[in-house]
JSON list of C-alpha atoms in Angstrom, two decimals:
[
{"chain": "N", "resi": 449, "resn": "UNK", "atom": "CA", "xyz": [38.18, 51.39, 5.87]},
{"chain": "N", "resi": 450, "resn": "UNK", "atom": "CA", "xyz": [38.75, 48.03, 4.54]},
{"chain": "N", "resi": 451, "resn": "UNK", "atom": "CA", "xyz": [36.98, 46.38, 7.84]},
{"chain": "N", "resi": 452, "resn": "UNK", "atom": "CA", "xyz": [34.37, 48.76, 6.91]},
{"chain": "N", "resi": 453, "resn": "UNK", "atom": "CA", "xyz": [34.24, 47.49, 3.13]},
{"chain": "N", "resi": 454, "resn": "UNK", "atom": "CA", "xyz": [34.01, 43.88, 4.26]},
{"chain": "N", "resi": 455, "resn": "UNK", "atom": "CA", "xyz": [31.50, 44.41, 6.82]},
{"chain": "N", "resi": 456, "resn": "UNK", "atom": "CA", "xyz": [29.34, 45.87, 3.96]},
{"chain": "N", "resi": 457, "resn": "UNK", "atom": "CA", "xyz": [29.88, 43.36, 1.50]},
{"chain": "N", "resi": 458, "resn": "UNK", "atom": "CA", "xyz": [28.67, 40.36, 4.13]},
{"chain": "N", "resi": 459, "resn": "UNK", "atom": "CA", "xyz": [25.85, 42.67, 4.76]},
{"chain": "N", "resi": 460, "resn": "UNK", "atom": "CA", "xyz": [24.91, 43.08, 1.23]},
{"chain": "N", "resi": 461, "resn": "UNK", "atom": "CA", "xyz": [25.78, 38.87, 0.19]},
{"chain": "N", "resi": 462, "resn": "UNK", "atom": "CA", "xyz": [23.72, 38.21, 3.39]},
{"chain": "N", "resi": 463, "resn": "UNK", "atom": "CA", "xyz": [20.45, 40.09, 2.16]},
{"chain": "N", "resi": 464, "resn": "UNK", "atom": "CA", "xyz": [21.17, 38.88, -1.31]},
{"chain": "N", "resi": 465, "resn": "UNK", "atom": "CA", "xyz": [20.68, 35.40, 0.24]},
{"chain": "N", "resi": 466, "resn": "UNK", "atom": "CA", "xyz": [17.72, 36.15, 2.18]},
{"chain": "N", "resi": 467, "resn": "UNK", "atom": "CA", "xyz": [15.98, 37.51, -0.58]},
{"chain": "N", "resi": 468, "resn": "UNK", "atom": "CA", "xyz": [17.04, 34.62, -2.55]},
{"chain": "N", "resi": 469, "resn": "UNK", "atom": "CA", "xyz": [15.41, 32.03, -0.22]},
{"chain": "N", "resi": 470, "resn": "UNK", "atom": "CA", "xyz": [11.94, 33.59, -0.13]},
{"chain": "N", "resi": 471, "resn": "UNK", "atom": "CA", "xyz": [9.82, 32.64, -2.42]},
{"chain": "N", "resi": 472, "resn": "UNK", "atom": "CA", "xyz": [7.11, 34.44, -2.98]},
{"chain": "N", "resi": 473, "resn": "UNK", "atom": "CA", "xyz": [5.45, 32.34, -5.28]},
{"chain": "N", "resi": 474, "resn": "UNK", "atom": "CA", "xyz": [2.98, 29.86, -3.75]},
{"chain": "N", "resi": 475, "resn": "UNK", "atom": "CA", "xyz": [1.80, 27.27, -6.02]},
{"chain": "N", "resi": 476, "resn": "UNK", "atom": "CA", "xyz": [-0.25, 25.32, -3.44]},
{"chain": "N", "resi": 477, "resn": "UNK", "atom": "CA", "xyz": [-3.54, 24.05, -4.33]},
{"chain": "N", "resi": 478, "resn": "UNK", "atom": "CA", "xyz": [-5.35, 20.62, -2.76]},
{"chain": "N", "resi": 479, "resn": "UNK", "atom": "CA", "xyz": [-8.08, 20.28, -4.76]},
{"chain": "N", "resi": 480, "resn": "UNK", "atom": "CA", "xyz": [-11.74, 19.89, -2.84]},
{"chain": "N", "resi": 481, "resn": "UNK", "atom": "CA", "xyz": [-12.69, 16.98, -5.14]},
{"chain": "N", "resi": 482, "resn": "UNK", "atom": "CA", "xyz": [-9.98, 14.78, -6.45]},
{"chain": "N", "resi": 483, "resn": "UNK", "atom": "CA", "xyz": [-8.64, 10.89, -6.36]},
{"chain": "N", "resi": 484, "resn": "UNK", "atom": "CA", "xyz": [-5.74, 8.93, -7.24]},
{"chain": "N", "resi": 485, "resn": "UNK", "atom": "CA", "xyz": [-7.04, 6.28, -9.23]},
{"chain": "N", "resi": 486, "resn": "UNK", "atom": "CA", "xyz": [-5.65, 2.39, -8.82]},
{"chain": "N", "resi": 487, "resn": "UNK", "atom": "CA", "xyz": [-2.94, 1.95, -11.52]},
{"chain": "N", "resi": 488, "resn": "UNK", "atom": "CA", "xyz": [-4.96, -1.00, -12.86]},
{"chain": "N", "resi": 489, "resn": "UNK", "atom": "CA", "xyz": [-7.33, 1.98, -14.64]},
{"chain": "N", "resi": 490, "resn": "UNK", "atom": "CA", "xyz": [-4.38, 3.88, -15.82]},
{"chain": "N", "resi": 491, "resn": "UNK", "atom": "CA", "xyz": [-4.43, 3.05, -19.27]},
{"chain": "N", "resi": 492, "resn": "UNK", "atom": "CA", "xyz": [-8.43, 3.47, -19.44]},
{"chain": "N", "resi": 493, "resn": "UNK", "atom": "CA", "xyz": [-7.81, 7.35, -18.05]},
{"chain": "N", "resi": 494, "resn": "UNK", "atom": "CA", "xyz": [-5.15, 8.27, -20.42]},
{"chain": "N", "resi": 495, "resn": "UNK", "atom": "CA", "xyz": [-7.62, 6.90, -23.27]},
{"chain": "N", "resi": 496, "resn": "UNK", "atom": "CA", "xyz": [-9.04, 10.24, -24.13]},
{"chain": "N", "resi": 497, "resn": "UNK", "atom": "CA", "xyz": [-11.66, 10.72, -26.59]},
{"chain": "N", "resi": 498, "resn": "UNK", "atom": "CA", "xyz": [-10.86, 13.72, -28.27]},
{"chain": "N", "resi": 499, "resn": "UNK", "atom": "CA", "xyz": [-7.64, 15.12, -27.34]},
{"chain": "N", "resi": 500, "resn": "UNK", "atom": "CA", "xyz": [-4.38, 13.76, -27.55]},
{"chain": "N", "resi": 501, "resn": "UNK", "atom": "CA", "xyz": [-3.00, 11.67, -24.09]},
{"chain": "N", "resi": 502, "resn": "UNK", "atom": "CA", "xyz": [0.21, 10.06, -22.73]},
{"chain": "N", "resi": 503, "resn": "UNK", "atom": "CA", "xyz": [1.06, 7.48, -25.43]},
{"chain": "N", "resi": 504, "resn": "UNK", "atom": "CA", "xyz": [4.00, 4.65, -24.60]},
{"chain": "N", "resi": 505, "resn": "UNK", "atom": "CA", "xyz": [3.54, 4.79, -20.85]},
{"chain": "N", "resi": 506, "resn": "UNK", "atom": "CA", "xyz": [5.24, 0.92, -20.00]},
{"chain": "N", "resi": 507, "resn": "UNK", "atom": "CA", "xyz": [3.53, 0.68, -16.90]},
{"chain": "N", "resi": 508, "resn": "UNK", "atom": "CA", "xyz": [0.82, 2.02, -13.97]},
{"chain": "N", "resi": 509, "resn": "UNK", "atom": "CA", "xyz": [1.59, 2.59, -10.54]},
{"chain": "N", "resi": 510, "resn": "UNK", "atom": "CA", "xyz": [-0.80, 3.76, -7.36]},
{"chain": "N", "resi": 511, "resn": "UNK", "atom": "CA", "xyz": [0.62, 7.56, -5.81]},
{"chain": "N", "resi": 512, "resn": "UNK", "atom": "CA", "xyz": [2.05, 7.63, -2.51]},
{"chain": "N", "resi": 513, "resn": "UNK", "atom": "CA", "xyz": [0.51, 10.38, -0.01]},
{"chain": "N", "resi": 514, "resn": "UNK", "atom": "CA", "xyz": [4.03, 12.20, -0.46]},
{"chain": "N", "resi": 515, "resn": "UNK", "atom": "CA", "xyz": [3.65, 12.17, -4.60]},
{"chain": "N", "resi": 516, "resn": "UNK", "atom": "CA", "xyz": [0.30, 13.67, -4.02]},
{"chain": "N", "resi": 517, "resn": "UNK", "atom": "CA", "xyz": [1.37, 16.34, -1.79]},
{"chain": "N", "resi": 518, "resn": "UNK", "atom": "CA", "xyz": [4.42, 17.36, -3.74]},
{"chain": "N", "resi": 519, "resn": "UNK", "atom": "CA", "xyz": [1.90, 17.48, -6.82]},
{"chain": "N", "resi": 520, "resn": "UNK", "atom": "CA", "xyz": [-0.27, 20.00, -4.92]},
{"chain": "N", "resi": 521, "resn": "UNK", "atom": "CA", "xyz": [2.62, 22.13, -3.66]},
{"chain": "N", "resi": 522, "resn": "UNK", "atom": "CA", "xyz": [2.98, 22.73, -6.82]},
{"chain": "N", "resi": 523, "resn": "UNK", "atom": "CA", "xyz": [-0.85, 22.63, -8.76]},
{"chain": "N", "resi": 524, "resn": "UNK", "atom": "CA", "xyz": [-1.00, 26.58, -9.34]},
{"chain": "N", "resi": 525, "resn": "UNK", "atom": "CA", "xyz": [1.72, 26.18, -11.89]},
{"chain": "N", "resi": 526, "resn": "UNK", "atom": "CA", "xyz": [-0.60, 24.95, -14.25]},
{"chain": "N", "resi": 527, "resn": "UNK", "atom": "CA", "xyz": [-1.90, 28.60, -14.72]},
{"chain": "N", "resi": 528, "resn": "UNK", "atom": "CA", "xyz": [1.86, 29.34, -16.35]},
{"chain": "N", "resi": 529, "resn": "UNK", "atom": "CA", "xyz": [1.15, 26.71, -19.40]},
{"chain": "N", "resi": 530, "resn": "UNK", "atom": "CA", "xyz": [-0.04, 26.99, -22.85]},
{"chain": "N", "resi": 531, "resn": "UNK", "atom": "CA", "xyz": [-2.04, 24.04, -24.22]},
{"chain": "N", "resi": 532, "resn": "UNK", "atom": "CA", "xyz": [-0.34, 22.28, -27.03]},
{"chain": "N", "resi": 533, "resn": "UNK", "atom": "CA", "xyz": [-2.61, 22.10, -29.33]},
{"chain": "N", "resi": 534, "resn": "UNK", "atom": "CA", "xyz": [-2.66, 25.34, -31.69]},
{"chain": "N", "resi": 535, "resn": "UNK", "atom": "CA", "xyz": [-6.37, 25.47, -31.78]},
{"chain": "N", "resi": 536, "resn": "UNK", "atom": "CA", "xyz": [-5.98, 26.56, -28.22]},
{"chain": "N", "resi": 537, "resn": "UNK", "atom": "CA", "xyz": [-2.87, 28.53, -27.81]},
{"chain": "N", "resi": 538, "resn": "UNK", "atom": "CA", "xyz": [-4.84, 31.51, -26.86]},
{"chain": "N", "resi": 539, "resn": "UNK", "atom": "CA", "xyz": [-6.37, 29.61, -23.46]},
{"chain": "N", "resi": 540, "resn": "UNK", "atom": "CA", "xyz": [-4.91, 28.82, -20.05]},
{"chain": "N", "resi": 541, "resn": "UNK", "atom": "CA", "xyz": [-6.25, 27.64, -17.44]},
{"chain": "N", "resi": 542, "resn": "UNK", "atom": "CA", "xyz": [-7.24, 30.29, -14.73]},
{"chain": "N", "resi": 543, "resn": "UNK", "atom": "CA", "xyz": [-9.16, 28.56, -12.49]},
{"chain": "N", "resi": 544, "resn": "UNK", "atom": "CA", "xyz": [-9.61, 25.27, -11.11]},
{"chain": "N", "resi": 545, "resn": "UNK", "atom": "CA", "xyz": [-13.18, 26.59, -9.43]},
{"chain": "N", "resi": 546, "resn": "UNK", "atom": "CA", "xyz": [-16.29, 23.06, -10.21]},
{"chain": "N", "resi": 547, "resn": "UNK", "atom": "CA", "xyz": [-13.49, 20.87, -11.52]},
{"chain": "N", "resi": 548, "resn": "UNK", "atom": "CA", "xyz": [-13.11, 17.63, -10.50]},
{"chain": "N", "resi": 549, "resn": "UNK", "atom": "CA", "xyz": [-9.37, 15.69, -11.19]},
{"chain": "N", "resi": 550, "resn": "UNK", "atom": "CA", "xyz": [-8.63, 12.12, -11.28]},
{"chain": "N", "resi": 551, "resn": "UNK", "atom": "CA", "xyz": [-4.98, 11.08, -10.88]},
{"chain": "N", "resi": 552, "resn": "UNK", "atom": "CA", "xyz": [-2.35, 8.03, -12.01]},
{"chain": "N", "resi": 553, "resn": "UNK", "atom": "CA", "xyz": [0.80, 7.27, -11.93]},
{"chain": "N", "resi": 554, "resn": "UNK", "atom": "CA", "xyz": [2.91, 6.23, -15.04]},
{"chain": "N", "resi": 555, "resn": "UNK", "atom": "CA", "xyz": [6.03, 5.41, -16.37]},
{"chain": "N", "resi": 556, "resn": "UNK", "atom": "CA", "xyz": [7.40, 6.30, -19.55]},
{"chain": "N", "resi": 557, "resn": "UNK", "atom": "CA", "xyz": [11.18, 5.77, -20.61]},
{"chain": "N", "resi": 558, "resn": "UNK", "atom": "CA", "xyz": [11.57, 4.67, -17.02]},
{"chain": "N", "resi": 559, "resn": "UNK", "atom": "CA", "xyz": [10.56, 7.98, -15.02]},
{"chain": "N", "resi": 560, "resn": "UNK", "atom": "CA", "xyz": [7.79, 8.44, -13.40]},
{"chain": "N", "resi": 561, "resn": "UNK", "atom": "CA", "xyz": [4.72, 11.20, -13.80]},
{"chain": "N", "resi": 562, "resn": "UNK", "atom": "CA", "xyz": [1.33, 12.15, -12.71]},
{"chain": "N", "resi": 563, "resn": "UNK", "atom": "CA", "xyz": [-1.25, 12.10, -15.11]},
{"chain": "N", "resi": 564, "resn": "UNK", "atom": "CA", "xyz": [-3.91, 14.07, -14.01]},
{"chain": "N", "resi": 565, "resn": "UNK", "atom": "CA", "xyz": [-7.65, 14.19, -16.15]},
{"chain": "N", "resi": 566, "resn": "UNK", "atom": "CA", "xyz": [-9.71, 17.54, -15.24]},
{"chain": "N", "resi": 567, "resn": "UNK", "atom": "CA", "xyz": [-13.45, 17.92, -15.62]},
{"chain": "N", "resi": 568, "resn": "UNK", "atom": "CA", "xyz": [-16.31, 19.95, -15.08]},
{"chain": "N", "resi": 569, "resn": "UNK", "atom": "CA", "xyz": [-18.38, 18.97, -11.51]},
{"chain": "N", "resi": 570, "resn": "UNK", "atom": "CA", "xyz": [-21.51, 19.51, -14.09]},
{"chain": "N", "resi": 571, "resn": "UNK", "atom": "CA", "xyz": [-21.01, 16.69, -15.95]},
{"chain": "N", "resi": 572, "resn": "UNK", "atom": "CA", "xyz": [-21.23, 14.27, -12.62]},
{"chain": "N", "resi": 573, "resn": "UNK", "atom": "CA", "xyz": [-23.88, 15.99, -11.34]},
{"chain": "N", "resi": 574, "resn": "UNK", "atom": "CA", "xyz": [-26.00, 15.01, -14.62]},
{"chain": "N", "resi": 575, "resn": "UNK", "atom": "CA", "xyz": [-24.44, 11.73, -14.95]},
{"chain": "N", "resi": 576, "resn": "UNK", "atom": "CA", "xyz": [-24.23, 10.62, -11.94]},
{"chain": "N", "resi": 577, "resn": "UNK", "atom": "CA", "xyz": [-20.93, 8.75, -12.67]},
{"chain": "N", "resi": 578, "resn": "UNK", "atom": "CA", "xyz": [-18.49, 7.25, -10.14]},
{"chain": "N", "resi": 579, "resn": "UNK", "atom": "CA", "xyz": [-16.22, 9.43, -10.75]},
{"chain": "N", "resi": 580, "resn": "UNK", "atom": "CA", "xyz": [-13.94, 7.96, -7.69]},
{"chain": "N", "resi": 581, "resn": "UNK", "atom": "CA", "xyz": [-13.83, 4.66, -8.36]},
{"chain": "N", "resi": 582, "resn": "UNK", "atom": "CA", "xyz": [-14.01, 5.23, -12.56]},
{"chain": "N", "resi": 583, "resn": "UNK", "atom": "CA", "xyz": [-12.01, 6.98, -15.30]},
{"chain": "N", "resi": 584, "resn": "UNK", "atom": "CA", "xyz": [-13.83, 9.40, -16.54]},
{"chain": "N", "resi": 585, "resn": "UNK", "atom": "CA", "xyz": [-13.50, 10.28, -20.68]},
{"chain": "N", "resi": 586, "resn": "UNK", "atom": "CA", "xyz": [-15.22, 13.17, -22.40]},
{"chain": "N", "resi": 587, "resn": "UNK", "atom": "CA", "xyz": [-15.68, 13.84, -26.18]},
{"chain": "N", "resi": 588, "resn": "UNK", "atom": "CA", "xyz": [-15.35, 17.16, -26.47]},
{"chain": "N", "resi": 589, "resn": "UNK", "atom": "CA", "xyz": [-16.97, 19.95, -24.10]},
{"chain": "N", "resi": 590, "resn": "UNK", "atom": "CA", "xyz": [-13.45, 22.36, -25.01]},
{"chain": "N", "resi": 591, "resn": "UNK", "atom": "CA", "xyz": [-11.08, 23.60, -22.97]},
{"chain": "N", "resi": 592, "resn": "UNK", "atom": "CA", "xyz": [-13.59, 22.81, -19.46]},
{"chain": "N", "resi": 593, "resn": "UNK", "atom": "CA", "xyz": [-11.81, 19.11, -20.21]},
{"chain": "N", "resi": 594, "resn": "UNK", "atom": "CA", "xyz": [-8.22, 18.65, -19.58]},
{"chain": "N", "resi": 595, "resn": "UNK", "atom": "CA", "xyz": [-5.19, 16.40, -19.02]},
{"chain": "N", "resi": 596, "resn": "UNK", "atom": "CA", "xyz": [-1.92, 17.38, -18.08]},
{"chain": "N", "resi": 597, "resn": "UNK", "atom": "CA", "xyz": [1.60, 15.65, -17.14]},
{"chain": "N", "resi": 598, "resn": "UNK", "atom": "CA", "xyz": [3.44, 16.45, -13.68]},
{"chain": "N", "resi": 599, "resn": "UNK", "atom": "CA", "xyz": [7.42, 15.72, -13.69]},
{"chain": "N", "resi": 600, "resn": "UNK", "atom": "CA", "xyz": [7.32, 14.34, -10.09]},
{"chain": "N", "resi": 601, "resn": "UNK", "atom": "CA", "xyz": [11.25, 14.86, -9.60]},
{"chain": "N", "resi": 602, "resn": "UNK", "atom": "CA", "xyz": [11.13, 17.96, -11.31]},
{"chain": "N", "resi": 603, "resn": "UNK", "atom": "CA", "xyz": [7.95, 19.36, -10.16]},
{"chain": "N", "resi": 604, "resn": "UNK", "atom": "CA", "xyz": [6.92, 20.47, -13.57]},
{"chain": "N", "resi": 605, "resn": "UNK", "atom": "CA", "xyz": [3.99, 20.32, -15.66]},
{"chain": "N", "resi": 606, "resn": "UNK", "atom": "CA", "xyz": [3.84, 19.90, -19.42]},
{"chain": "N", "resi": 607, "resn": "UNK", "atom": "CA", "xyz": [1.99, 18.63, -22.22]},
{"chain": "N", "resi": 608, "resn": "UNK", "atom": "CA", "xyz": [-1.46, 20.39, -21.12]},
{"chain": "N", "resi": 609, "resn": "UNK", "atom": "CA", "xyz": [-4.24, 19.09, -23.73]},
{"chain": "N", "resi": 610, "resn": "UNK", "atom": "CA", "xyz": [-8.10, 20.14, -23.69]},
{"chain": "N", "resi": 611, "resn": "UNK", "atom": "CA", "xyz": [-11.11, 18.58, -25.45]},
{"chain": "N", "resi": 612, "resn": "UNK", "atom": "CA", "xyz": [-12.00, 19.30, -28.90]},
{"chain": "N", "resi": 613, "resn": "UNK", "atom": "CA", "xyz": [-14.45, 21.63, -29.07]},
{"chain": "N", "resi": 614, "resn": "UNK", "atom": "CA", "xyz": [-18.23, 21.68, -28.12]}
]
């Protein structure tokens, strides 16, 4: 009986454990259209027009191919935040579909985060803009504008800002 009882228990700790490990959630997402900017621009992309960007970063620095890729493991999780701003509470991101994302690297209080700028594929296409080589900043044009901060040790995104509005 007591054999019995302990072979059950392992069973039941051992599926516990399985099911622990799988994840379900993916929150992979490479982006078709994106760059890592040089860390010389860094403090032109986080100059936003009209919505409120990374103030106090000390200091710039160019991503490493393994900072991008743990960034898009985790991209999707962007759909889970609320902007910050109250005029917007009601809107998430839900889709990253004729976007277009520029990326630095910064350090604030000695940690360092990926700052990432979103914007609509429209506005390059009537622009005609260098999008990879330049920062791009947009006054207003809503929520379709967008900057966010990724943790890169914690692999979490927060203060998610759009535009002011159109």
């Amino acid at each position: 009986m007591i054999k019995g009882l302990k072979i059950g228990i392992f069973y039941l700790l051992f599926v516990f454990l399985m099911i622990q490990s799988c994840d379900t959630t993916n929150y992979q997402f490479t982006p078709e259209q994106f760059v890592a900017l040089k860390d010389s621009l860094g403090k032109k992309l986080v100059s936003q027009c009209s919505r409120t960007s990374p103030r106090g970063a000390t200091q710039f620095f160019n991503l490493s191919e393994s900072q991008k890729n743990t960034l898009h493991k985790n991209f999707k999780k962007v759909y889970t935040l609320e902007p910050e701003e109250d005029a917007f509470k009601d809107l998430k991101i839900t889709s990253f579909d004729e976007s277009i994302f520029q990326y630095v690297g910064l350090i604030y209080n000695d940690k360092k985060y990926i700052y990432i700028n979103a914007f609509p594929e429209e506005l390059i296409k009537r622009t005609n803009h260098d999008w990879k080589r330049y920062p791009v900043t947009g006054c207003d044009g809503g929520p379709h504008f967008w900057g966010v901060l990724f943790d890169i040790d914690d692999e979490r995104f927060f203060d998610l800002y759009m535009n002011g509005p159109r």
